[in-house]
Amino acid sequence: MSMEPIVTVAREKAKVKNAAWSDTGKDHFLSSLEKFRSGMNGQWSGLRRDAASRVRELGFPTSKHEEWKYTNLLPVLTTAFHINTDISDVTAADIRSLLPTGKDTELLVFVNGVFHETLSTLNTGKEVIAGNLAAFHTSENVNRHLSRYAPVSTEPFVALNTAFLSDGAFIYIPEEKRYDRPLHILHLNDGRKMPSMSHPRNLIVAGKGVSANITESYHSLGTHTSFTNVVTEVILSENASLELTRVQTENRLSSHISFTEVRMDRDTQFRTNTITLDGNFVRNNLHIVMDGTNGSAILNGLYIADKNQVIDNHTLVDHASPNCFSKELYKGILDDKAQGVFNGKIFVRQDAQKTNAYQSNKNILLSNDAVINTKPQLEIFADDVKCSHGATAGQLDEEALFYLRSRGIGLEEARVFLNIAFAAEVIRSVSNESLREYLMRIAKMKLRKEI
Amino acid sequence: MKTPILEIRNLQTGVEGKQILNGLSLSVNAGEVHAIMGPNGSGKSTLASVLAGKAEYEVTGGDVKFFGESLLEMSPEDRARKGLFLAFQYPVEIPGVSNANFLKTAVNEIRKSKGLQPMDSKEFLLFMKEKMKIVEMDKNMTQRSVNEGFSGGEKKRNEVFQMAMLEPQLGILDETDSGLDIDALRIVANGVNALRGPERSFLVITHYQRLLDYIVPDYVHVLYKGRIVRSGGKELALELEEKGYDWIRNETENVKV
């Protein structure tokens, strides 16, 4: 079933309201693209060319744009990032320090968007594929799905990613395979030598009845700024079940824009955890289309930010079929001058009767200067539905703080206790135990200002 | 003469501009159990909160020494580390923090302040198991979030359990008997009695004499309008029970001070 895109960033409108769009950054990205393209193989040249012309037509949104109004893109658009494809500097030790996985995990490592084969420990059987996209560019599944779903014509950063399309993770699990080992896709942006950008592209295809657990994690190194602009497309066939966790622990010089497009067929279950523990600027777009009946989507998010961090989560759950269930919980802890943005849209189409959709965004503001801009948007066109949403912003409970202190626990540690208790509701929903423990540890470090 | 472990001198406090304690003085020596009784609004719970360091109470006069140091200068956590424990009248529920995890941190913070090595998980579990017997604690109560969904009785038992774990020198029980049925009262009182010893003192704050049948005090003080208006032995509690608080009201109002 094909659907009109819901998030409209239509250029037509923009022509009237020009202030929402600007050409800033376009020239730099397009000239980088020229250089980059000369080193590319022939695959996907059509996709790249079309996307590049879309970038040229669209430009980039300004803070006058409704979907980008709290988010200043200028630092990203005015930095002269390079694409550094020399990844020989990155060692196993670099990766090990970042690696939040257990021993049984299969690992795909990408550095600056380039596949690092020797650091990857994947072990692909005959049927299951977990490798890099470029190596499978002739695969039927890649051709059928790649760039079919992410809105390249309306979303400028999806267009930009597609214009630079070269590699990323490709995971394909055929029909009725239960894939027990967790798969981990690790993206590292290496800013040790120069300001570095990468545009990784991930494609995940789960066949009928498949069950799998996949993690994407994003990291950066070095004292130069870095920019990661990733697109992940996820296809769940009938009866498939997938848990997809995104971990973001890039450093304070990093900007990150992600677009995740998920297509759910009938009787599928999708659970996603988006956990942002570091990074200077992060914008996540999560777009889930429930294309078949009886789907279940659970969206969990956690962001912990301090100093001048900006963490922006835009989610859209598109109930396009009847009898589907979605439940969304995003929690944030913001300190100092950190800014959070939560924009959660639930769209219930006319045919999507018996929809159950719940959304909640809860925030703790630890300082007077911290800000959360939260905006739930429900658009309901069916009449037999149950939908709810809620948003809160508050401080730590003084009574609870006093109680902990009266037992000998110091003020700072008592704060960490209460913050962790708040965050744990989200972290607990990560089913991979070693990953959960890693997240708990990093969250505590973040709350103790050790990172 | 013994040096008191707690010495309250002419303590005056208020909250939001309203004076509650009007020059309260009290000395507690090691090993003694003092009961503080009084009608509603006399300042009993304020005394407990001020001693534990709750921020909203403003001390406008007087002084409190705890082991010779000025208590009012200390943060709540330092008071706890020096051996003061308040069993709350209304224990707070803290979802997401497990009782055991919370207590392990508290025990080790207190050990650290005394220059002791922290307990490892195994040691701690054994220690906890032993202390659980004191208040007939159920194992799953230690794994649940602090006080979350606990009944009134379970909350009070948890307070006494925490006191057993933290081994304070001074335990303050703030109306621990309120909301307890007779069985829960007995369990809680037995727990407190098991913790009595020559080095541990108690301040038992209560409205009713009933609790003092189980926790027999060495001294009873009557608090009225923010001051101790009468002190005596355990028989004073019985006299109060018989004559009611009006007796104190009449006596105090007639003798103009």
XYZ file of C-alpha atoms in Angstrom:
708
model
C 0.000 0.000 0.000
C 1.502 3.338 -0.869
C 0.803 6.411 1.169
C 1.152 10.116 0.808
C 3.872 11.472 3.068
C 2.473 12.949 6.256
C 5.290 15.237 7.297
C 5.103 17.811 4.594
C 8.038 20.077 4.209
C 6.796 21.014 0.816
C 8.937 23.323 -1.193
C 5.805 24.731 -2.794
C 4.776 26.189 0.527
C 8.306 27.317 1.126
C 8.291 29.393 -2.017
C 5.611 31.496 -0.417
C 7.191 31.473 3.021
C 10.786 31.860 2.011
C 11.998 32.659 5.486
C 11.541 28.984 6.405
C 14.246 27.926 3.963
C 17.742 29.062 3.227
C 20.601 28.258 0.882
C 23.173 28.413 3.667
C 25.389 25.347 3.576
C 24.161 24.143 0.218
C 27.250 25.140 -1.734
C 29.598 23.522 0.692
C 27.710 20.232 0.811
C 27.295 20.140 -2.972
C 30.956 20.855 -3.662
C 31.982 18.168 -1.128
C 29.648 15.912 -3.000
C 31.426 16.585 -6.312
C 34.744 15.561 -4.778
C 33.186 12.580 -3.072
C 31.409 11.353 -6.183
C 34.550 11.211 -8.222
C 35.773 8.447 -5.901
C 32.574 6.428 -6.065
C 31.666 3.290 -7.911
C 28.763 3.290 -10.297
C 26.121 1.783 -7.973
C 23.156 3.949 -7.024
C 24.379 6.832 -9.168
C 20.800 7.550 -10.225
C 19.548 7.714 -6.621
C 22.436 9.975 -5.691
C 21.953 12.287 -8.647
C 18.229 12.728 -8.035
C 18.799 13.320 -4.340
C 21.507 15.902 -5.065
C 19.164 17.860 -7.263
C 16.564 17.684 -4.499
C 19.096 19.174 -2.066
C 19.761 21.905 -4.613
C 16.032 22.666 -4.908
C 15.163 22.454 -1.220
C 18.068 24.054 0.597
C 17.865 23.706 4.383
C 15.244 24.724 6.941
C 15.732 27.782 9.148
C 14.337 28.314 12.633
C 11.317 29.928 10.959
C 10.350 26.457 9.787
C 7.645 24.919 12.000
C 9.454 21.572 12.353
C 12.808 23.181 13.118
C 11.866 26.203 15.167
C 13.789 25.332 18.354
C 16.794 23.965 16.582
C 19.591 26.092 15.205
C 21.194 24.352 12.241
C 23.656 27.124 11.453
C 26.634 25.525 13.244
C 26.121 22.434 11.079
C 25.498 24.351 7.883
C 28.455 26.725 8.223
C 31.203 24.260 9.178
C 33.567 23.037 6.465
C 33.285 19.319 7.188
C 35.363 16.839 5.237
C 34.688 13.301 4.289
C 37.666 11.384 5.534
C 37.675 7.900 4.064
C 41.076 7.022 5.474
C 40.030 4.920 8.444
C 43.333 3.172 9.093
C 43.909 5.204 12.293
C 41.083 3.545 14.146
C 42.128 0.567 16.234
C 40.415 -2.232 18.062
C 41.247 -0.416 21.314
C 39.351 2.676 20.146
C 36.293 0.547 19.502
C 36.577 -1.513 22.668
C 36.305 1.595 24.830
C 33.031 2.461 23.097
C 31.565 -0.958 22.912
C 28.431 -1.526 24.939
C 27.950 -5.163 24.006
C 28.177 -8.660 25.340
C 30.477 -11.323 23.965
C 27.858 -13.014 21.858
C 27.032 -9.862 19.929
C 27.705 -9.613 16.250
C 29.271 -6.336 15.381
C 29.395 -4.166 12.278
C 31.785 -1.233 12.560
C 31.650 1.831 10.350
C 34.141 4.665 10.631
C 33.233 7.950 8.961
C 30.592 5.985 7.095
C 33.154 3.502 5.735
C 32.859 -0.183 6.589
C 35.711 -1.368 8.827
C 35.864 -5.021 8.024
C 38.691 -6.059 10.314
C 37.036 -4.540 13.389
C 33.722 -6.139 12.568
C 33.066 -9.522 14.109
C 30.078 -10.544 12.138
C 29.495 -14.134 11.369
C 26.924 -14.411 8.653
C 25.381 -17.728 7.971
C 24.152 -18.793 4.609
C 20.752 -17.206 4.898
C 21.012 -14.340 7.312
C 22.904 -11.362 6.004
C 24.547 -8.869 8.331
C 27.081 -6.927 6.399
C 27.693 -3.688 4.591
C 25.280 -2.338 2.060
C 27.852 -1.680 -0.655
C 28.864 -5.338 -0.739
C 25.248 -6.300 -1.408
C 24.355 -3.617 -3.900
C 23.211 -6.185 -6.410
C 21.052 -8.030 -3.885
C 17.378 -8.205 -4.738
C 16.396 -7.089 -1.250
C 18.582 -4.018 -1.417
C 17.213 -3.015 -4.787
C 13.658 -3.605 -3.723
C 13.827 -1.580 -0.506
C 16.662 0.923 -0.517
C 15.408 4.514 -0.588
C 11.855 3.346 -1.141
C 10.496 4.622 2.176
C 12.571 7.455 3.639
C 11.074 10.721 2.321
C 13.896 11.868 0.089
C 11.795 14.413 -1.757
C 10.521 16.281 1.294
C 13.166 15.925 3.978
C 16.352 17.826 3.153
C 18.626 15.732 5.354
C 17.276 12.501 3.912
C 17.991 13.978 0.478
C 21.488 14.963 1.620
C 22.134 11.485 3.018
C 20.935 9.901 -0.207
C 23.078 12.253 -2.282
C 26.091 10.880 -0.396
C 24.801 7.295 -0.433
C 27.757 4.925 -0.355
C 27.588 2.478 2.543
C 26.078 1.459 5.861
C 24.699 -1.648 7.481
C 22.553 -4.116 5.637
C 20.716 -6.676 7.709
C 18.442 -9.176 6.100
C 16.798 -11.976 8.007
C 14.722 -14.251 5.802
C 11.367 -15.770 6.609
C 10.760 -17.606 9.870
C 14.297 -17.164 11.195
C 14.626 -16.479 14.845
C 17.819 -14.518 15.214
C 18.892 -14.900 18.813
C 22.235 -13.165 18.810
C 22.040 -9.403 19.229
C 23.330 -7.453 16.254
C 25.191 -4.246 16.864
C 25.875 -1.559 14.289
C 28.512 0.848 15.551
C 29.090 4.142 13.768
C 32.130 6.160 14.727
C 32.879 9.627 13.459
C 36.614 10.249 13.741
C 37.318 13.939 14.257
C 40.937 13.504 15.337
C 42.455 14.967 12.178
C 39.835 17.244 10.665
C 36.188 18.267 10.984
C 34.502 15.105 9.801
C 31.112 14.338 8.371
C 29.475 11.078 7.428
C 26.174 10.067 5.874
C 25.670 6.427 6.790
C 22.742 4.527 5.380
C 21.299 1.484 7.132
C 18.784 -0.950 5.759
C 17.092 -3.572 7.910
C 14.760 -6.109 6.336
C 12.989 -8.598 8.605
C 11.179 -11.384 6.768
C 7.895 -12.995 7.741
C 7.794 -14.263 11.315
C 11.335 -13.138 12.087
C 12.407 -12.135 15.588
C 15.524 -9.997 16.062
C 17.280 -7.515 18.315
C 19.405 -4.796 16.728
C 21.314 -1.873 18.224
C 22.668 1.170 16.425
C 25.220 3.168 18.376
C 26.842 6.459 17.453
C 30.133 7.758 18.771
C 32.762 10.319 17.916
C 36.430 10.870 18.638
C 38.833 13.784 18.536
C 38.943 17.521 19.051
C 37.445 18.540 15.713
C 33.747 18.931 15.161
C 31.848 16.124 13.527
C 28.528 15.747 11.805
C 26.651 12.504 11.354
C 23.600 12.475 9.122
C 22.189 8.975 9.148
C 19.164 7.396 7.543
C 17.886 3.986 8.611
C 15.098 2.207 6.789
C 13.384 -0.699 8.524
C 10.972 -3.107 6.904
C 8.993 -5.550 9.017
C 7.186 -8.240 7.071
C 4.077 -9.998 8.404
C 4.381 -11.342 11.919
C 7.947 -10.116 12.388
C 9.162 -8.804 15.718
C 12.067 -6.386 16.136
C 13.642 -4.446 18.959
C 15.767 -1.582 17.654
C 17.807 0.437 20.140
C 19.645 3.606 19.233
C 22.410 4.728 21.561
C 23.972 8.165 21.145
C 27.105 9.010 23.068
C 28.935 11.293 20.672
C 31.128 14.005 22.193
C 30.333 17.673 22.777
C 31.735 18.692 19.408
C 29.325 16.502 17.502
C 26.139 17.175 15.638
C 23.842 14.353 14.747
C 20.752 14.216 12.575
C 18.969 10.930 12.114
C 15.971 9.828 10.162
C 14.514 6.405 10.863
C 11.711 5.227 8.644
C 9.872 2.084 9.742
C 7.283 0.181 7.747
C 5.186 -2.335 9.654
C 3.178 -5.004 7.899
C 0.286 -6.868 9.548
C 0.762 -8.611 12.922
C 4.194 -7.097 13.481
C 5.754 -5.952 16.723
C 8.243 -3.146 16.852
C 9.929 -1.862 19.981
C 12.362 0.997 19.717
C 14.514 2.672 22.370
C 16.187 5.965 21.527
C 18.720 6.786 24.202
C 20.716 9.996 23.942
C 23.347 10.424 26.621
C 25.779 12.817 24.994
C 26.476 14.952 21.911
C 26.335 18.691 21.325
C 23.343 18.735 19.008
C 21.092 15.788 18.268
C 17.969 15.709 16.150
C 16.204 12.377 15.801
C 13.327 11.870 13.414
C 11.461 8.628 13.946
C 8.731 7.856 11.490
C 6.672 4.707 11.889
C 3.998 3.679 9.422
C 1.630 0.912 10.521
C 0.717 -0.426 7.134
C -1.079 -3.599 8.263
C -3.619 -4.591 10.906
C -2.771 -5.784 14.421
C 0.587 -4.064 14.624
C 2.127 -3.049 17.928
C 4.698 -0.265 18.225
C 6.403 0.659 21.481
C 8.520 3.813 21.359
C 10.769 4.579 24.310
C 13.114 7.519 24.529
C 15.523 8.960 27.068
C 17.648 12.090 26.855
C 19.970 13.363 29.544
C 21.566 16.705 28.727
C 23.497 19.470 30.434
C 25.623 22.559 29.610
C 24.590 23.765 26.140
C 23.390 20.487 24.665
C 20.377 20.498 22.385
C 18.434 17.232 22.041
C 15.481 17.250 19.681
C 13.213 14.240 19.133
C 10.516 14.342 16.487
C 8.387 11.240 16.261
C 5.481 10.310 14.058
C 3.325 7.236 14.469
C 1.111 6.851 11.458
C -1.818 4.546 12.213
C -2.697 3.688 8.640
C -4.511 0.407 9.403
C -7.173 -0.749 11.851
C -6.587 -2.543 15.147
C -3.082 -1.291 15.824
C -1.564 -0.327 19.136
C 1.140 2.225 19.857
C 2.594 3.381 23.126
C 5.194 6.076 23.384
C 7.159 7.210 26.437
C 9.952 9.786 26.156
C 11.710 11.003 29.282
C 14.231 13.790 29.658
C 16.544 15.156 32.342
C 17.894 18.600 31.533
C 20.445 20.566 33.527
C 22.351 23.868 33.111
C 21.318 25.530 29.845
C 20.413 22.332 28.038
C 17.453 22.397 25.697
C 15.154 19.553 24.891
C 12.575 19.364 22.159
C 9.891 16.706 21.961
C 7.442 16.729 19.116
C 5.282 13.649 18.948
C 2.704 13.273 16.282
C 0.084 10.544 16.198
C -1.822 10.277 12.988
C -4.910 8.064 12.863
C -6.270 7.631 9.359
C -9.899 7.313 8.487
C -9.759 3.538 8.027
C -7.736 2.926 11.164
C -10.653 2.030 13.436
C -9.983 0.392 16.810
C -6.698 2.205 17.119
C -5.139 2.436 20.575
C -2.465 5.120 20.746
C -0.831 6.507 23.862
C 1.883 9.076 24.199
C 3.677 10.554 27.163
C 6.612 12.946 27.534
C 8.012 13.565 31.024
C 10.824 15.888 31.929
C 12.882 16.873 34.934
C 14.443 20.316 34.772
C 17.388 20.521 37.152
C 18.153 24.204 36.618
C 16.240 27.390 35.979
C 17.934 27.816 32.618
C 17.132 24.367 31.238
C 14.314 24.312 28.714
C 11.962 21.726 27.295
C 9.711 22.478 24.370
C 7.198 19.710 24.166
C 4.426 19.424 21.660
C 2.060 16.497 21.282
C 0.043 16.455 18.088
C -2.882 14.133 17.599
C -4.599 14.098 14.266
C -7.480 11.663 14.278
C -9.680 10.945 11.290
C -11.290 7.703 12.519
C -14.110 7.688 15.072
C -13.668 4.439 17.005
C -10.260 4.994 18.608
C -8.623 5.386 21.996
C -5.881 7.980 22.073
C -4.227 9.899 24.857
C -1.234 12.103 25.350
C 0.388 13.956 28.194
C 3.461 16.023 28.910
C 5.035 17.078 32.180
C 8.001 19.166 33.276
C 8.979 19.291 36.915
C 11.738 19.312 39.474
C 13.116 16.587 41.686
C 10.833 15.688 44.561
C 12.179 17.617 47.594
C 10.569 15.226 50.061
C 12.246 12.232 48.457
C 15.556 14.091 48.358
C 15.321 14.836 52.073
C 14.391 11.240 52.831
C 17.502 9.933 51.071
C 19.741 12.525 52.729
C 18.317 11.707 56.156
C 19.769 8.216 55.631
C 23.288 9.537 55.116
C 23.284 9.797 51.329
C 24.885 13.079 50.176
C 22.911 15.658 48.236
C 24.604 14.987 44.892
C 24.269 11.231 45.166
C 20.667 11.589 46.314
C 19.978 13.592 43.151
C 21.642 10.907 41.043
C 19.476 8.294 42.784
C 16.241 10.080 41.943
C 17.299 10.925 38.411
C 18.357 7.359 37.736
C 15.081 6.095 39.144
C 13.336 8.402 36.671
C 15.517 7.318 33.749
C 15.414 3.625 34.656
C 11.837 3.270 33.480
C 13.130 3.745 29.940
C 16.446 1.919 30.302
C 14.659 -1.117 31.740
C 12.784 -1.525 28.484
C 16.035 -2.452 26.713
C 15.914 -6.239 26.762
C 19.607 -6.901 26.029
C 21.116 -7.214 29.493
C 24.695 -6.166 28.768
C 23.457 -3.172 26.818
C 21.090 -2.247 29.629
C 23.910 -2.361 32.166
C 26.114 -0.259 29.908
C 23.349 2.337 29.518
C 22.767 2.440 33.255
C 26.493 2.974 33.843
C 26.819 5.743 31.240
C 23.615 7.419 32.462
C 25.017 7.482 35.999
C 28.307 8.920 34.739
C 26.408 11.572 32.854
C 24.328 12.485 35.897
C 27.472 12.676 38.033
C 28.950 14.979 35.366
C 31.778 12.551 34.697
C 31.126 12.818 30.969
C 27.981 13.581 85.572
C 27.438 12.088 82.107
C 27.735 14.299 79.037
C 24.422 14.216 77.170
C 24.571 12.984 73.563
C 21.773 15.354 72.634
C 21.355 18.701 74.292
C 18.599 21.035 73.158
C 18.738 24.511 74.709
C 15.951 27.058 74.401
C 15.139 26.009 70.828
C 12.866 28.346 68.914
C 11.713 27.608 65.399
C 9.088 28.694 62.985
C 7.734 27.787 59.599
C 6.503 30.414 57.135
C 6.653 33.083 59.824
C 4.649 31.097 62.374
C 6.439 30.340 65.638
C 6.118 26.673 66.609
C 8.798 25.835 69.156
C 9.043 28.457 71.922
C 12.179 27.732 73.879
C 12.366 23.980 74.146
C 15.104 22.437 76.279
C 15.911 18.755 76.662
C 18.944 16.582 77.449
C 19.294 12.951 76.440
C 22.062 10.713 77.764
C 23.414 7.555 76.175
C 21.074 4.597 76.499
C 18.039 6.597 77.612
C 14.568 6.469 76.093
C 12.652 9.734 76.267
C 9.021 9.940 75.274
C 7.641 13.220 74.054
C 3.899 13.499 74.296
C 1.548 16.317 73.590
C -1.693 17.323 71.964
C -1.975 17.965 68.229
C -0.227 21.122 67.145
C 2.068 21.279 70.167
C 5.181 21.037 67.980
C 6.080 17.328 68.307
C 6.668 16.642 64.628
C 8.351 20.009 64.154
C 10.903 18.983 66.766
C 11.592 15.737 64.880
C 11.926 17.538 61.533
C 14.207 20.255 62.906
C 16.487 17.683 64.497
C 16.728 15.738 61.213
C 17.452 18.918 59.245
C 14.378 19.557 57.156
C 14.933 22.785 55.261
C 11.605 24.569 55.606
C 11.943 25.069 59.359
C 13.688 28.235 60.380
C 15.564 28.238 63.660
C 15.101 31.639 65.272
C 16.867 30.971 68.562
C 18.551 28.451 70.806
C 21.001 25.692 70.109
C 21.253 21.928 69.692
C 24.397 19.953 70.473
C 24.820 16.397 69.236
C 27.900 14.732 70.723
C 29.047 18.230 71.620
C 28.833 19.536 68.042
C 26.378 22.085 66.788
C 23.715 19.982 65.076
C 21.878 22.810 63.398
C 24.901 23.664 61.272
C 25.042 20.191 59.763
C 23.463 18.953 56.529
C 20.840 16.195 56.915
C 23.321 13.620 55.561
C 25.994 14.645 58.063
C 23.520 14.289 60.913
C 22.739 10.776 59.731
C 26.437 9.943 59.375
C 27.032 11.120 62.939
C 24.367 8.745 64.212
C 21.017 10.495 64.116
C 18.083 8.646 62.628
C 14.532 9.816 62.080
C 11.782 7.264 61.575
C 9.328 9.330 59.565
C 5.676 9.689 60.406
C 4.893 9.645 56.683
C 7.696 7.779 54.844
C 8.077 8.920 51.238
C 7.514 6.541 48.349
C 10.402 6.535 45.886
C 9.482 4.620 42.731
C 12.394 3.119 40.831
C 14.819 2.973 43.774
C 15.032 -0.490 45.305
C 15.038 -0.686 49.072
C 18.146 -2.876 49.100
C 20.108 -0.703 46.696
C 19.201 2.442 48.599
C 20.169 0.897 51.925
C 23.458 -0.428 50.593
C 24.412 3.085 49.545
C 23.262 4.533 52.872
C 25.097 1.908 54.951
C 28.290 2.406 52.954
C 28.088 6.202 53.096
C 27.834 5.983 56.867
C 30.679 3.457 57.044
C 32.811 5.690 54.841
C 32.267 8.656 57.145
C 33.494 6.499 60.020
C 36.601 5.459 58.102
C 35.355 1.896 57.571
C 35.642 -0.124 54.361
C 32.418 -0.370 52.342
C 30.567 -3.676 52.560
C 30.614 -5.768 49.420
C 27.401 -7.251 48.075
C 27.790 -10.580 49.857
C 28.560 -9.051 53.237
C 25.717 -6.628 52.809
C 23.200 -9.363 52.000
C 24.160 -11.333 55.102
C 23.978 -8.202 57.231
C 20.583 -7.342 55.780
C 19.238 -10.858 56.325
C 20.143 -10.679 59.976
C 18.488 -7.289 60.444
C 15.349 -8.338 58.572
C 14.533 -10.725 61.413
C 14.253 -7.838 63.840
C 11.088 -6.509 62.245
C 9.956 -9.754 60.590
C 10.661 -8.197 57.169
C 9.595 -10.086 54.132
C 12.336 -10.733 51.584
C 10.413 -9.196 48.715
C 10.037 -5.938 50.656
C 13.763 -5.324 50.268
C 13.544 -5.805 46.525
C 10.616 -3.493 46.015
C 10.987 0.232 45.422
C 11.371 2.238 48.617
C 7.933 2.299 50.315
C 6.155 2.084 46.979
C 2.754 0.494 47.430
C 3.612 -0.435 51.045
C 0.745 -0.539 53.537
C 0.898 1.824 56.501
C 2.249 -0.970 58.676
C 4.852 -2.023 56.109
C 6.102 1.545 55.834
C 6.619 1.831 59.584
C 8.281 -1.573 59.701
C 10.556 -0.438 56.906
C 11.527 2.616 58.957
C 12.523 0.476 61.920
C 14.299 -1.930 59.573
C 16.328 0.963 58.173
C 17.140 2.042 61.690
C 18.395 -1.460 62.454
C 20.571 -1.349 59.329
C 22.063 2.084 59.989
C 22.697 1.456 63.716
C 22.312 5.053 64.894
C 23.220 6.445 68.326
C 19.969 8.369 68.491
C 16.715 7.123 67.001
C 13.834 9.556 66.747
C 10.460 7.902 66.237
C 7.944 10.400 64.927
C 4.461 9.041 65.733
C 5.544 5.626 64.579
C 2.377 4.211 66.153
C 0.003 6.280 64.041
C -2.065 4.199 61.665
C -0.880 0.863 63.049
C -3.108 -1.959 64.165
C -2.199 -3.773 67.329
C -0.182 -6.552 65.609
C 1.864 -4.137 63.538
C 2.402 -1.997 66.626
C 3.773 -4.994 68.501
C 6.164 -5.917 65.677
C 7.444 -2.366 65.371
C 7.816 -1.964 69.149
C 9.614 -5.302 69.457
C 11.981 -4.125 66.745
C 12.742 -0.949 68.632
C 13.214 -2.824 71.885
C 15.662 -5.181 70.222
C 17.710 -2.162 69.239
C 17.846 -0.687 72.741
C 21.243 -0.744 74.377
C 23.575 1.248 76.590
C 24.971 3.175 73.624
C 21.732 3.913 71.835
C 19.157 6.507 72.852
C 15.634 7.122 71.621
C 13.268 10.014 71.359
C 9.810 8.504 71.053
C 7.289 11.063 69.877
C 3.705 10.001 70.306
C 0.238 11.287 70.849
C -0.990 8.210 72.696
C 0.175 6.346 75.715
C -0.495 3.023 73.958
C 2.944 2.813 72.299
C 4.616 3.319 75.663
C 3.107 0.065 76.943
C 5.430 -1.617 74.485
C 8.386 0.751 74.404
C 8.771 1.623 78.063
C 10.466 5.016 78.414
C 12.869 6.213 81.087
C 11.441 9.726 80.938
C 8.228 11.285 79.684
C 7.979 14.936 78.652
C 4.834 16.811 77.807
C 5.082 19.306 75.004
C 2.541 22.110 74.867
C 2.626 25.227 72.724
C 6.203 24.585 71.718
C 7.665 24.038 75.157
C 8.117 21.190 77.587
C 5.686 21.973 80.358
C 6.080 18.858 82.414
C 8.597 16.032 82.762
C 8.510 12.849 84.753
C 8.947 9.106 84.709
C 6.890 6.579 82.784
C 3.980 7.060 85.224
C 3.424 10.546 83.765
C 2.204 8.913 80.562
C -0.385 6.946 82.502
C -1.509 10.044 84.338
C -1.919 11.829 81.008
C -3.886 8.958 79.590
C -6.211 9.103 82.566
C -6.684 12.862 82.822
C -6.372 13.799 79.159
C -4.517 16.700 77.595
C -7.057 19.174 78.998
C -5.397 18.652 82.333
C -2.160 20.036 80.893
C -3.979 22.832 79.096
C -5.733 23.965 82.258
C -2.637 23.743 84.392
C -0.476 25.622 81.918
C -3.011 28.326 81.154
C -3.675 28.944 84.872
C -0.043 29.244 85.849
C 0.913 32.363 83.945
C 4.524 32.204 82.932
